XYZ file of C-alpha atoms in Angstrom:
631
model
C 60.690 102.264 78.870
C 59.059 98.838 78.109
C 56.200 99.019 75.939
C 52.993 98.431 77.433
C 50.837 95.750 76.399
C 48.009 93.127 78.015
C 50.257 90.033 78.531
C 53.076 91.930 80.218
C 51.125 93.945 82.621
C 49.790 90.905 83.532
C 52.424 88.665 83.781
C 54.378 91.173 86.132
C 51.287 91.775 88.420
C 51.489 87.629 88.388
C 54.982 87.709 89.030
C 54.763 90.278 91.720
C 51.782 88.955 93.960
C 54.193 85.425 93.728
C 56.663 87.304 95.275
C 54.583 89.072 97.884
C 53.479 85.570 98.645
C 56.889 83.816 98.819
C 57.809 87.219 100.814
C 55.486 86.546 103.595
C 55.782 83.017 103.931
C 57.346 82.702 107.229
C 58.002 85.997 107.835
C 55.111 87.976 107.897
C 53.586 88.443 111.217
C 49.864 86.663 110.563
C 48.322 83.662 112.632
C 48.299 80.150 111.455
C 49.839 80.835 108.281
C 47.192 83.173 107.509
C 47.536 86.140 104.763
C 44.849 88.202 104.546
C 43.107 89.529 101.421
C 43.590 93.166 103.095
C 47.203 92.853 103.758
C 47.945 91.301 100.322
C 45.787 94.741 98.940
C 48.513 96.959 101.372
C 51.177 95.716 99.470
C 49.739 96.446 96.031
C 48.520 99.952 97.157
C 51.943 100.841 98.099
C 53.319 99.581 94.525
C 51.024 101.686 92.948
C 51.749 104.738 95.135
C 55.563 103.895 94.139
C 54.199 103.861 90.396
C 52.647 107.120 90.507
C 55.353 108.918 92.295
C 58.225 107.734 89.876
C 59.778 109.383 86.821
C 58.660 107.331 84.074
C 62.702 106.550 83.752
C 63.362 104.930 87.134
C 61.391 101.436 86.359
C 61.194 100.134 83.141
C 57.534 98.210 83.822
C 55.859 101.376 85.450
C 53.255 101.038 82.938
C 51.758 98.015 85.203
C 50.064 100.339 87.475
C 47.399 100.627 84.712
C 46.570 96.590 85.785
C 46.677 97.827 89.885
C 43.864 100.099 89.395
C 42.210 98.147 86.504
C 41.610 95.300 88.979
C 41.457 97.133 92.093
C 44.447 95.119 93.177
C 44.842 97.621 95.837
C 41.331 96.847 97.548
C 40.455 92.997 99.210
C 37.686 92.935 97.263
C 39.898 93.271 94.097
C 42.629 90.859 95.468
C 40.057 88.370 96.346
C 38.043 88.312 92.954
C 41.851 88.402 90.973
C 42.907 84.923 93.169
C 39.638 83.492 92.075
C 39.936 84.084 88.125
C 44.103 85.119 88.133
C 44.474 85.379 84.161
C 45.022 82.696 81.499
C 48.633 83.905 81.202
C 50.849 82.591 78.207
C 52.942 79.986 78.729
C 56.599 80.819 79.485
C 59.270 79.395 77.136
C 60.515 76.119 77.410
C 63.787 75.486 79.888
C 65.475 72.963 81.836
C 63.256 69.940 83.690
C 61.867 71.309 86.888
C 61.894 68.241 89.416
C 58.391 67.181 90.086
C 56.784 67.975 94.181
C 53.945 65.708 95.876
C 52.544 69.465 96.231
C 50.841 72.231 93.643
C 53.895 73.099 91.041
C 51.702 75.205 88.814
C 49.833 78.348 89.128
C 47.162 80.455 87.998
C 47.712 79.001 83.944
C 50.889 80.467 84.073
C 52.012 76.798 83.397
C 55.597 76.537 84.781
C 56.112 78.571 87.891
C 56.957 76.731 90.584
C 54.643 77.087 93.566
C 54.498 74.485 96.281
C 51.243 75.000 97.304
C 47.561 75.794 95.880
C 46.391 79.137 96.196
C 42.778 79.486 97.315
C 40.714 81.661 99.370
C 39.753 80.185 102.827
C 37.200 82.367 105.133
C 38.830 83.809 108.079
C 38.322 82.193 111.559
C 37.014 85.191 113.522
C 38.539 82.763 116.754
C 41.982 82.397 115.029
C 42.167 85.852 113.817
C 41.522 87.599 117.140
C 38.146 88.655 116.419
C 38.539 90.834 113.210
C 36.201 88.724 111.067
C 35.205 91.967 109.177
C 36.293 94.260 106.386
C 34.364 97.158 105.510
C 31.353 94.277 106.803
C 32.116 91.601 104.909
C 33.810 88.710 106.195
C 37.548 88.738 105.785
C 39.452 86.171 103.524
C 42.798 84.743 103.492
C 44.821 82.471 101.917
C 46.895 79.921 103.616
C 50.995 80.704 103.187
C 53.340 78.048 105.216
C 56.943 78.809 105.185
C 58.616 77.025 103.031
C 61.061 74.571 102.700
C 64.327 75.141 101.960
C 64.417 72.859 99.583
C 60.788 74.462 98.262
C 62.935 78.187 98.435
C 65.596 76.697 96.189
C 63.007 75.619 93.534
C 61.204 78.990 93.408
C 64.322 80.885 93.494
C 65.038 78.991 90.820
C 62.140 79.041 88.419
C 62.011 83.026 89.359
C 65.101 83.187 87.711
C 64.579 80.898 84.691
C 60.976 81.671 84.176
C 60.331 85.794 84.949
C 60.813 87.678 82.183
C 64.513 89.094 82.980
C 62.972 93.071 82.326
C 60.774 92.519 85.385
C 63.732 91.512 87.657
C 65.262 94.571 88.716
C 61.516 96.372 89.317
C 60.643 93.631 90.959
C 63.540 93.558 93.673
C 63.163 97.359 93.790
C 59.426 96.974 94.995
C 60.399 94.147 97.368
C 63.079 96.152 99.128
C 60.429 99.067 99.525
C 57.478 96.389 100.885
C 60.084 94.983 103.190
C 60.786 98.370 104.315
C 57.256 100.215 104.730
C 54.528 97.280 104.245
C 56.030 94.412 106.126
C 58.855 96.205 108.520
C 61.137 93.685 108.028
C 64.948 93.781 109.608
C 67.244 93.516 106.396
C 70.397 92.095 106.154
C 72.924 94.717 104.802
C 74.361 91.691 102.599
C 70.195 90.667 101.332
C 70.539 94.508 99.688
C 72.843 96.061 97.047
C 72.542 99.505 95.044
C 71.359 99.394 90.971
C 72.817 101.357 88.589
C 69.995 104.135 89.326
C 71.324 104.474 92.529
C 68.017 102.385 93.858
C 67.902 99.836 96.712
C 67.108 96.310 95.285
C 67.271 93.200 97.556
C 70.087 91.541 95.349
C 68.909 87.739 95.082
C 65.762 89.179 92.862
C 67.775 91.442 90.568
C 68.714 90.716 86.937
C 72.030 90.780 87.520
C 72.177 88.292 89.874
C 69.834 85.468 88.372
C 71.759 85.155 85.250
C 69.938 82.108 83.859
C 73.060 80.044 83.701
C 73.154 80.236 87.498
C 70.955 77.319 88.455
C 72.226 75.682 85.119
C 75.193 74.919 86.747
C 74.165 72.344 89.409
C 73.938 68.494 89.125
C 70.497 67.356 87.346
C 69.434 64.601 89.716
C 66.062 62.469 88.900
C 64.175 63.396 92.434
C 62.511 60.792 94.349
C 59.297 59.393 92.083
C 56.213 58.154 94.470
C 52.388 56.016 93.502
C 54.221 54.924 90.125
C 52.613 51.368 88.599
C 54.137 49.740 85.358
C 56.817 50.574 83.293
C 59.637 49.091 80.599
C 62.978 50.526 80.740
C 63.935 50.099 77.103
C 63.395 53.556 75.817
C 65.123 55.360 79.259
C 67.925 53.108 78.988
C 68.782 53.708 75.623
C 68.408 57.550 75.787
C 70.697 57.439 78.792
C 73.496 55.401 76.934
C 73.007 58.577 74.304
C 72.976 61.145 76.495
C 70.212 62.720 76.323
C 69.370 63.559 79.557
C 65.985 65.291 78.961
C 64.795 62.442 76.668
C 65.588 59.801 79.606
C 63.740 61.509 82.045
C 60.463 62.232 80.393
C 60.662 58.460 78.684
C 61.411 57.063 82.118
C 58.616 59.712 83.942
C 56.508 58.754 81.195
C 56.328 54.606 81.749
C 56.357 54.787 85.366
C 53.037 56.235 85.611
C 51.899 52.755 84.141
C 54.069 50.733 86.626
C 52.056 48.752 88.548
C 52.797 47.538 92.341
C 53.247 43.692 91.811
C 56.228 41.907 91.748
C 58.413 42.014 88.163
C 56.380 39.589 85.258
C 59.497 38.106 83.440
C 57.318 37.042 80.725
C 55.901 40.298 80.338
C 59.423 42.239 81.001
C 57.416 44.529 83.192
C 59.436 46.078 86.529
C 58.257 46.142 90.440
C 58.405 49.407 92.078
C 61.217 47.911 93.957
C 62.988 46.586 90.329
C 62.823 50.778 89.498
C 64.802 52.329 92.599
C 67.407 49.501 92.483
C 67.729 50.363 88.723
C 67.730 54.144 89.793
C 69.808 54.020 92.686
C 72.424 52.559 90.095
C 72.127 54.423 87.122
C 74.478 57.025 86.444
C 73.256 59.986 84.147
C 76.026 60.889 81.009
C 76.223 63.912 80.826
C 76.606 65.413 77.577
C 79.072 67.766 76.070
C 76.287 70.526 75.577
C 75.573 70.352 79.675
C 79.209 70.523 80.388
C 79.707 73.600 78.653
C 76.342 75.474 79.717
C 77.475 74.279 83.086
C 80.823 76.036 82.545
C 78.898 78.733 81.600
C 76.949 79.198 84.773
C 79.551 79.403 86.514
C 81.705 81.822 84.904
C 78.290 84.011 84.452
C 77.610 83.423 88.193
C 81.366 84.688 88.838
C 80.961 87.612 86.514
C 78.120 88.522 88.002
C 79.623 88.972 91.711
C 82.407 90.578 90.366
C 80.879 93.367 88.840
C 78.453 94.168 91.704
C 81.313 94.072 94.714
C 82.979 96.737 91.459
C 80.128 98.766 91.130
C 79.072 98.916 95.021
C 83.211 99.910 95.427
C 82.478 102.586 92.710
C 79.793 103.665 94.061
C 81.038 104.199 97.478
C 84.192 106.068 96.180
C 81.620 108.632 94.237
C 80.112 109.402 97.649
C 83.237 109.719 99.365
C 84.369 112.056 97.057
C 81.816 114.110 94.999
C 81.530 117.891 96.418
C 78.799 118.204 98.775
C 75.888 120.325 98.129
C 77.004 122.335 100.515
C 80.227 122.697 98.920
C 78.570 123.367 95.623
C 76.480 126.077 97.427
C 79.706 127.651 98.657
C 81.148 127.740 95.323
C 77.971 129.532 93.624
C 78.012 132.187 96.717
C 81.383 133.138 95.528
C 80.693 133.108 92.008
C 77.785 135.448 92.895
C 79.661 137.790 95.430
C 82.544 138.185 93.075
C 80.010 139.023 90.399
C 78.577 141.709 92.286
C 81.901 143.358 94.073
C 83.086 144.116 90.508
C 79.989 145.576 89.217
C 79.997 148.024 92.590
C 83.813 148.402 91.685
C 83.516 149.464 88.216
C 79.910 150.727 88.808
C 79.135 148.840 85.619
C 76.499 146.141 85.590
C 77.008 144.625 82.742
C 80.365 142.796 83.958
C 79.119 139.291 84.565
C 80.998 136.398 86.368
C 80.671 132.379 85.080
C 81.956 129.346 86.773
C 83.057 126.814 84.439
C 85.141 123.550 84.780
C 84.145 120.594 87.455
C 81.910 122.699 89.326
C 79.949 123.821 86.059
C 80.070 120.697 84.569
C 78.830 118.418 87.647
C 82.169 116.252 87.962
C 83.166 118.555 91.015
C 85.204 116.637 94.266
C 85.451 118.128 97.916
C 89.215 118.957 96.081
C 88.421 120.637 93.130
C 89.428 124.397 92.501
C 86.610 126.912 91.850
C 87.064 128.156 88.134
C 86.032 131.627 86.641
C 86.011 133.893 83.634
C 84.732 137.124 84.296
C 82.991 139.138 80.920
C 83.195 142.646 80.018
C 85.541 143.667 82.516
C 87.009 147.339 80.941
C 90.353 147.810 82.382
C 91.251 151.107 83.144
C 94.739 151.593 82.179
C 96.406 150.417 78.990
C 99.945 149.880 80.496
C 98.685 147.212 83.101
C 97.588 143.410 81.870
C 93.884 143.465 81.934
C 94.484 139.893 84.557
C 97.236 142.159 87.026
C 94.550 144.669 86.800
C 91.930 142.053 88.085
C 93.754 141.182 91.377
C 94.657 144.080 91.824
C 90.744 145.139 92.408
C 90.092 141.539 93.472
C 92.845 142.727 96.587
C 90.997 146.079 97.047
C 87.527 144.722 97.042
C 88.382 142.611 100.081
C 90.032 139.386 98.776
C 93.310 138.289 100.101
C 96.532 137.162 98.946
C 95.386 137.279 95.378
C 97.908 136.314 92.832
C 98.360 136.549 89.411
C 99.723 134.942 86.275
C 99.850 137.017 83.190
C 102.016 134.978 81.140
C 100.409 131.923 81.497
C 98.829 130.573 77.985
C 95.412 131.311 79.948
C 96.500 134.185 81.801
C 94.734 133.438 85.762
C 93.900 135.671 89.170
C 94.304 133.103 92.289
C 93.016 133.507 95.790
C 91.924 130.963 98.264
C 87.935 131.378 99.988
C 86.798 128.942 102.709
C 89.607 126.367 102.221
C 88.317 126.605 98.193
C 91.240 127.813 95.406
C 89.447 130.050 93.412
C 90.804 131.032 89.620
C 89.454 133.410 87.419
C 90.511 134.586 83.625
C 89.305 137.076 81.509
C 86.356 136.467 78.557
C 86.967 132.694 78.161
C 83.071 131.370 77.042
C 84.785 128.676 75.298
C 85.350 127.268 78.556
C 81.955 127.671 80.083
C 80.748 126.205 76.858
C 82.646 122.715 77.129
C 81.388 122.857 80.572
C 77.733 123.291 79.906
C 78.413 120.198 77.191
C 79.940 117.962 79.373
C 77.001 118.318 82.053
C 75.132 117.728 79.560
C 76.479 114.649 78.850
C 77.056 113.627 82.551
C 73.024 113.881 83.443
C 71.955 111.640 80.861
C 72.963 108.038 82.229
C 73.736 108.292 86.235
C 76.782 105.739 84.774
C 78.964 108.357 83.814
C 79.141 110.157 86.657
C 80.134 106.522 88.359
C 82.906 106.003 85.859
C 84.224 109.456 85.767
C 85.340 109.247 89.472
C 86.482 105.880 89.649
C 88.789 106.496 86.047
C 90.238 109.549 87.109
C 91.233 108.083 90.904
C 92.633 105.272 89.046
C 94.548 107.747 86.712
C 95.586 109.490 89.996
C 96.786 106.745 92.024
C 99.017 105.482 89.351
C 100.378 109.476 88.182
C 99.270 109.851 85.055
C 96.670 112.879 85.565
C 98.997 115.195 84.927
C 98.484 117.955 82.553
C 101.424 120.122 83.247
C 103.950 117.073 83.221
C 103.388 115.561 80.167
C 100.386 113.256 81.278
C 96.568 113.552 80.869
C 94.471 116.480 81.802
C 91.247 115.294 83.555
C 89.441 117.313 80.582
C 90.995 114.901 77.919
C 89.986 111.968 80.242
C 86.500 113.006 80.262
C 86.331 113.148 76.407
C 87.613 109.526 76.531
C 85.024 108.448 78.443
C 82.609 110.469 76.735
C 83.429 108.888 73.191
C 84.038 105.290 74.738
C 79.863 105.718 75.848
C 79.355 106.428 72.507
C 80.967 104.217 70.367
C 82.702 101.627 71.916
C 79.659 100.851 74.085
C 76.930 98.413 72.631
C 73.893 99.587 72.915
C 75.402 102.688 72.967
C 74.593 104.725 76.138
C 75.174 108.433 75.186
C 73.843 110.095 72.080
C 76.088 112.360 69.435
C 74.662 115.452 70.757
C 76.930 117.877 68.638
C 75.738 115.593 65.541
C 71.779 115.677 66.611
C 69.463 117.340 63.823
C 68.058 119.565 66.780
C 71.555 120.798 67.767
C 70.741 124.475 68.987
C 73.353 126.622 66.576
C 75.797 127.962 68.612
C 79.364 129.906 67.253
C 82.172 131.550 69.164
C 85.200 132.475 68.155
C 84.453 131.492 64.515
C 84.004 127.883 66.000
C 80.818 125.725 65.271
C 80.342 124.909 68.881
C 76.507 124.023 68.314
C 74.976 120.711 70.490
C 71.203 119.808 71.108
C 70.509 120.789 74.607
C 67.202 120.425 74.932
C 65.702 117.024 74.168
C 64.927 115.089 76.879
C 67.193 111.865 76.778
C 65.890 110.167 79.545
C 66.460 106.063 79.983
C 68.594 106.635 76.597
C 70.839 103.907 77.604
C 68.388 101.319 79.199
C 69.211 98.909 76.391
C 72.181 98.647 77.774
C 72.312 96.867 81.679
C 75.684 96.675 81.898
C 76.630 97.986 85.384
C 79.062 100.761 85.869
C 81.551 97.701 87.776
C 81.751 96.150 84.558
C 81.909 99.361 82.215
C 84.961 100.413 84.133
C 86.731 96.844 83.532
C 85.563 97.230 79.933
C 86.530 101.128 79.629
C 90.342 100.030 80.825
C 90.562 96.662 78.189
C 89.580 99.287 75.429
C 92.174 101.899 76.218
C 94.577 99.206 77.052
C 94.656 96.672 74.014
C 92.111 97.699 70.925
C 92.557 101.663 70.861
C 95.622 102.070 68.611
C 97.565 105.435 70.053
C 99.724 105.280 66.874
C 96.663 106.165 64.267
C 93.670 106.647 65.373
C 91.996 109.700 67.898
C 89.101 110.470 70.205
C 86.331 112.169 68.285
C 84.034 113.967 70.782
C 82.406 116.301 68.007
C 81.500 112.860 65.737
C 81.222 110.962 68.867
C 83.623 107.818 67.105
C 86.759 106.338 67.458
C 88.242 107.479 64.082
C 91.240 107.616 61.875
C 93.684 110.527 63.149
C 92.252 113.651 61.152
C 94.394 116.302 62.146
C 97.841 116.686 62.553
C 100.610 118.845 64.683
C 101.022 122.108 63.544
C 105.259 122.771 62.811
C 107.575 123.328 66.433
C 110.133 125.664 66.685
C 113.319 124.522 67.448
C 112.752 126.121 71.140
C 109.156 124.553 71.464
C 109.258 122.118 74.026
C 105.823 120.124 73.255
C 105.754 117.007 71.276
C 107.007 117.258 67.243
C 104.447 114.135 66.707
C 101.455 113.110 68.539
C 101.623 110.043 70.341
C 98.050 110.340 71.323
C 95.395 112.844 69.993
C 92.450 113.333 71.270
C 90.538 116.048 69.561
C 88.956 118.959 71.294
C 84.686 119.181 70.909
C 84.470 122.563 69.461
C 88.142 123.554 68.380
C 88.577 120.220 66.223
C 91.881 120.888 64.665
C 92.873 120.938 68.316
C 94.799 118.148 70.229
C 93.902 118.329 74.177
C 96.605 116.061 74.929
C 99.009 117.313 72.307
C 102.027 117.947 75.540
C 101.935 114.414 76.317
C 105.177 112.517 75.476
C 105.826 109.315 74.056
C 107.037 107.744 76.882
C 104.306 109.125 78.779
C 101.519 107.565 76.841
C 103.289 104.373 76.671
C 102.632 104.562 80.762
C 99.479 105.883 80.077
C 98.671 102.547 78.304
C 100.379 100.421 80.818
C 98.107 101.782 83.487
C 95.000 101.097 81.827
C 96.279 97.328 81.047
C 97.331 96.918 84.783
C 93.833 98.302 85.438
C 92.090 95.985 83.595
C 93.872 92.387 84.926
C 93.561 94.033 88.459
C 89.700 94.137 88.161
C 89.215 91.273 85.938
C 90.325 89.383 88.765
C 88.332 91.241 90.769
C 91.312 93.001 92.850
C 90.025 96.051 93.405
C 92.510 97.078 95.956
C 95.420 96.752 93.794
C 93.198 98.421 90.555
C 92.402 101.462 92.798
C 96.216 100.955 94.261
C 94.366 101.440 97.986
């Protein structure tokens, strides 16, 4: 979260009672252009009830509510007495010329935000305003709020985005969306609203993303029309206009017309008319510089980039609805878990068998598709002659369940049976398992991201074949740990921690293995520092895998949480082992490190491995999502 100080709290509240203004300006249902101190004090109430009722990670300026109640922003009186003495505010940093209005174009000392009127308190007109000249008796005030212009709209859309500090945007179209919604009861355009990273309704035009500086950087710089000017030479304009300097030729040319005078041109004096100025205007032509080509450039690839990611991330987004397991599903799944659980303990009349889901549905990456996975502890079986997992269906059959199969001589010997249109499989003592699962949940909660990625990388991986485990291909496990390390290490600012690496790591062995990882500190907003959206994560996920990670010698670390040099290699095949004599990928298991989790896929299978991840990349760099997702 942003640190708190004076100038920021106030410079958002500043920022935010612009917006309220520029919100109800034309739209807001008041007489006459009217805006009342009460209904400006609505607004702010509601922000602060927002505040209050947030997790501290959800907005990163949350700390502003201090300023709300400091200066009773949520009461008239308090609005009133702030648009009579609104703060001294620092000046924002210098930027690009902002053309010049016969109107107000600064407020409040904030010295640069454009505003095309003055803001002052009028009393209310007890005829105009229906007859409710009182508040809590004392007369109500307002302050006058045309609509604007479009060509006024432009201009403050445009110093919003050049001069508001870029950490306020995204709170500030979050708050906007919720005043349209509940304050103002606005109709919204679907296409005025798009979904954050947080999963939070923003209306888009007032979000970071969106008002990439560059964006109004990329238009023509035009000298606007210049009115009441009275004397001026054009020596020093002309001459910084044959150099190119645009912003020296408009402030030396700004500068001498405001001693212009309104006579006709002195040719002993070499002074200009006021007509002399827009003939000489109307036929200048501004050189543009190299530097302004290239920002320009700039704006609009940025601009570009921009829309690309969202329409990625809002397609992302809607595939993880479509496709994550309900909580109803979920619910199902546990109320197996549990009724299997107790069944065997009646069975065996022994209450210290227990039952553990592990896999998608433990770990939180769990589709509408995804097969209910169980080990089952401390289950005695009765005869020695019978494999403890024959002797499992067999009870799971007598307890009830139906058409229960098993398979003994599988390398993770399984019990299968179907529940409720769910396929339900269940070994014997495997807490590795529900270990892996409890670390990759871990993982998954931290940044709402991953979750976002995982679905979209693995329907990717599924549309072009290669999630595949028994072929030759990659397991959805392996994928995960990809992902996992790419957050890690690849990512910068990184956006999940080295939990098995963490100095609080709770100690943790089974098996012999060190599976120990801190799971306990709170790692909320751990990757706020980074704002990339999950739209372009996934484009930059796919150029990773695709071009820099080199198969031949290095692995996927999840324990160090790196991209490393290989550290382990095959153990020796048998002449009749099928798997792979050399690894063409390795990517290492978390806990059992001298362990390959993708040690049965094949050269030529990792060579399409790569291929998809390279077609997946130009596909979405382009911003073809159809033929990325292969839809």
């Amino acid at each position: 979260m942003t640190l708190a100080n004076t100038d920021n709290q106030d410079l958002f509240i500043e920022a935010l009672f612009l917006l309220t203004l520029f919100e109800c300006a034309g739209h807001y249902d008041h007489v006459r252009n009217q805006l009342s101190c009460v209904k400006i004090a609505e607004a702010f109430a509601h922000v602060r009830w927002i505040f209050e009722c947030s997790d501290l990670g959800e907005f990163d300026n949350i700390y502003s509510v201090t300023s709300i109640r400091q200066h009773r922003l949520d009461t008239p009186d308090g609005i009133m007495k702030y648009i009579t003495n609104r703060p001294n505010l620092p000046r924002p940093p210098p930027t690009t010329a902002t053309p010049k209005s016969t109107k107000n174009t600064t407020i409040g000392g904030c010295g640069g935000y454009y505003f095309p009127y003055n803001i002052d308190l009028h009393l209310a007109d007890d005829e105009i305003c229906g007859g409710l000249g009182y508040v809590d008796a004392k007369e109500e005030h307002h302050i006058h709020v045309p609509q604007f212009t479009a060509a006024e709209t432009k201009m403050f859309l445009r110093s919003y985005a050049e001069l508001i500090p870029t950490s306020f945007h995204n709170d500030l179209a979050v708050l906007t969306q919720e005043l349209r919604l509940n304050v103002w009861c606005r109709t919204i355009r679907t296409e005025d609203v798009c979904c954050l990273p947080n999963g939070m309704e923003a209306v888009k035009k007032f979000t970071k993303e969106y008002n990439v500086w560059n964006r109004v950087a990329a238009g023509r710089r035009v000298v606007d029309e210049i009115t009441r000017y009275q004397s001026t030479d054009l020596k020093t304009y002309t001459e910084n206009e044959e150099q190119g300097s645009w912003m020296a030729a408009y402030e030396s040319l700004t500068k001498a017309l405001e001693d212009v005078s309104d006579g006709e041109s002195d040719d002993q004096s070499g002074r200009w008319s006021w007509n002399d100025l827009v003939r000489q205007m109307d036929g200048a032509v501004l050189v543009e510089d190299e530097e302004y080509e290239i920002r320009r450039q700039e704006g609009r690839e940025a601009f570009a980039l921009a829309e690309r990611n969202t329409a990625i991330t809002e397609y992302m987004d809607k595939l993880r609805a479509s496709q994550a397991a309900t909580p109803h599903r979920k619910s199902e799944v546990q109320a197996i878990r549990q009724a299997v659980e107790r069944r065997l303990q009646e069975h065996y009349r022994d209450c210290g068998i227990e039952v553990h889901l592990f896999g998608s549905f433990a770990s939180g990456l769990c589709g509408m598709s995804s097969d209910a996975d169980m080990t089952v502890y401390n289950l005695r079986a009765s005869s020695p002659s019978c494999p403890p997992i024959v002797e499992l269906a067999k009870v799971l059959r007598q307890i009830g369940y139906q058409r229960v199969t098993s398979i003994p001589r599988a390398r993770v010997p399984i019990a299968s049976w179907k529940l409720y249109g769910i396929q339900c499989d269940a070994n014997l003592n495997q807490p590795m398992g529900v270990h892996n699962s409890k670390l990759i949940s871990r993982y998954a909660n931290i940044d709402d991201r991953f979750k976002t990625l995982w679905f979209s990388i693995k329907q990717i991986g599924k549309q072009h074949g290669i999630i595949s485990a028994s072929t030759g291909f990659l397991s959805s496990y392996a994928l995960t740990m990809m992902l996992i390390v790419f957050l890690q290490d690849v990512t910068s600012p990184t956006i999940l921690p080295r939990l098995q690496q963490s100095p609080l790591a709770t100690i943790h062995t089974i098996d012999g293995y060190d599976c120990s990882f801190d799971s306990n500190t709170i790692y909320t907003n751990y990757g706020a520092d980074n704002t990339h959206s999950a739209g372009q994560l996934l484009v930059d996920f796919f150029y990773f895998y695709g071009y820099i990670f080199d198969y031949a010698s290095q692995e996927v670390h999840p324990s160090h949480g790196m991209i490393q040099d290989r550290s382990i290699t095959p153990p020796p095949r048998s002449r009749t082992d099928s798997r792979p004599k050399e690894w063409p990928i390795c990517i290492v298991d978390p806990f059992i490190t001298d362990r390959n989790v993708a040690g049965n896929c094949s050269r030529e299978n990792v060579a399409k491995i790569q291929a998809c991840f390279q077609a997946a990349y130009h596909a979405l760099e382009v911003n073809d999502i159809n033929k990325a997702f292969k839809v």
